[in-house]
Amino acid sequence: MNIDLQTLQNSYASKLGALEANNTLQAVQIDQLTKENADLKKQLEAKQADTAKED
């Protein structure tokens, strides 16, 4: 069985790089969604406060 170690190493490095990039992207998306969630909660609370004032 002939394994080209350089090819194997390059493939591994490429896959590892892709996984790291994907992980970074997911972290950024989670941060954005967390901020969006906080904004939506504030909007909801403001609407609930307005509704309570009307009642």
Coordinates of N, CA and C in Angstrom, one line a residue:
M1 N 0.9 -1.2 0.0 CA 0.0 0.0 0.0 C 0.9 1.2 0.0
N2 N 0.8 2.0 -1.0 CA 1.6 3.2 -1.2 C 0.8 4.5 -0.8
I3 N 1.2 5.1 0.3 CA 0.5 6.3 0.7 C 1.4 7.5 0.5
D4 N 0.9 8.5 -0.2 CA 1.7 9.7 -0.4 C 1.5 10.6 0.8
L5 N 2.5 10.7 1.7 CA 2.3 11.4 3.0 C 2.0 12.9 2.8
Q6 N 2.7 13.4 1.7 CA 2.5 14.9 1.5 C 1.1 15.1 1.1
T7 N 0.5 14.3 0.2 CA -0.9 14.4 -0.2 C -1.8 14.3 1.0
L8 N -1.5 13.3 1.8 CA -2.4 13.1 3.0 C -2.3 14.3 3.9
Q9 N -1.1 14.8 4.1 CA -0.9 16.0 5.0 C -1.7 17.2 4.4
N10 N -1.5 17.4 3.1 CA -2.2 18.5 2.5 C -3.7 18.4 2.6
S11 N -4.2 17.2 2.4 CA -5.7 17.0 2.5 C -6.1 17.2 4.0
Y12 N -5.4 16.7 4.9 CA -5.7 16.9 6.3 C -5.7 18.4 6.7
A13 N -4.7 19.1 6.2 CA -4.6 20.6 6.5 C -5.7 21.3 5.9
S14 N -6.1 20.9 4.7 CA -7.2 21.6 4.0 C -8.5 21.4 4.7
K15 N -8.7 20.2 5.1 CA -10.0 19.9 5.9 C -10.0 20.6 7.2
L16 N -8.9 20.6 7.9 CA -8.8 21.3 9.2 C -9.0 22.8 9.0
G17 N -8.5 23.4 7.9 CA -8.7 24.8 7.7 C -10.2 25.1 7.4
A18 N -10.8 24.2 6.6 CA -12.2 24.4 6.4 C -13.0 24.3 7.6
L19 N -12.7 23.3 8.5 CA -13.4 23.2 9.8 C -13.2 24.4 10.7
E20 N -12.0 24.9 10.7 CA -11.8 26.1 11.5 C -12.5 27.3 11.0
A21 N -12.6 27.5 9.6 CA -13.3 28.6 9.0 C -14.8 28.4 9.3
N22 N -15.3 27.2 9.2 CA -16.7 27.0 9.5 C -17.0 27.3 11.0
N23 N -16.1 26.9 11.9 CA -16.3 27.2 13.3 C -16.3 28.7 13.6
T24 N -15.4 29.4 12.9 CA -15.4 30.9 13.1 C -16.7 31.5 12.6
L25 N -17.2 31.1 11.4 CA -18.4 31.6 10.8 C -19.6 31.3 11.8
Q26 N -19.6 30.1 12.3 CA -20.7 29.8 13.3 C -20.6 30.7 14.5
A27 N -19.5 30.9 15.0 CA -19.3 31.8 16.2 C -19.8 33.2 15.9
V28 N -19.5 33.7 14.7 CA -20.0 35.0 14.3 C -21.5 35.0 14.2
Q29 N -22.1 34.0 13.6 CA -23.5 33.9 13.4 C -24.2 33.8 14.8
I30 N -23.7 33.0 15.7 CA -24.2 32.9 17.1 C -24.2 34.3 17.7
D31 N -23.1 35.1 17.6 CA -23.0 36.4 18.1 C -24.1 37.3 17.5
Q32 N -24.3 37.2 16.2 CA -25.3 38.1 15.6 C -26.7 37.7 16.1
L33 N -27.0 36.4 16.1 CA -28.3 35.9 16.6 C -28.6 36.3 18.0
T34 N -27.5 36.3 18.9 CA -27.7 36.7 20.3 C -28.1 38.1 20.4
K35 N -27.4 39.0 19.5 CA -27.7 40.4 19.5 C -29.2 40.6 19.0
E36 N -29.5 39.9 17.9 CA -30.9 40.1 17.4 C -31.9 39.7 18.4
N37 N -31.6 38.6 19.2 CA -32.5 38.1 20.2 C -32.7 39.1 21.3
A38 N -31.6 39.8 21.7 CA -31.7 40.8 22.7 C -32.5 42.0 22.2
D39 N -32.3 42.4 21.0 CA -33.1 43.5 20.4 C -34.6 43.2 20.4
L40 N -34.9 41.9 19.9 CA -36.3 41.5 19.8 C -36.9 41.5 21.2
K41 N -36.2 41.0 22.2 CA -36.7 41.0 23.6 C -37.1 42.4 24.1
K42 N -36.1 43.4 23.7 CA -36.4 44.8 24.1 C -37.6 45.3 23.4
Q43 N -37.8 45.0 22.2 CA -39.0 45.4 21.4 C -40.2 44.8 22.0
L44 N -40.2 43.6 22.4 CA -41.4 42.9 22.9 C -41.7 43.5 24.3
E45 N -40.7 43.8 25.1 CA -40.9 44.4 26.4 C -41.5 45.8 26.3
A46 N -41.0 46.5 25.3 CA -41.6 47.9 25.1 C -43.0 47.8 24.6
K47 N -43.4 46.9 23.8 CA -44.7 46.7 23.3 C -45.6 46.3 24.5
Q48 N -45.1 45.4 25.3 CA -45.9 44.9 26.4 C -46.1 46.1 27.4
A49 N -45.1 46.9 27.6 CA -45.3 48.1 28.5 C -46.3 49.1 27.9
D50 N -46.3 49.3 26.6 CA -47.2 50.2 26.0 C -48.7 49.6 26.1
T51 N -48.8 48.3 25.9 CA -50.1 47.7 26.1 C -50.6 47.8 27.5
A52 N -49.7 47.6 28.5 CA -50.1 47.8 29.9 C -50.5 49.2 30.2
K53 N -49.9 50.2 29.6 CA -50.3 51.6 29.8 C -51.7 51.8 29.3
E54 N -52.0 51.2 28.1 CA -53.3 51.4 27.5 C -54.5 50.8 28.3
D55 N -54.2 49.7 29.1 CA -55.2 49.0 29.8 C -55.5 49.7 31.1

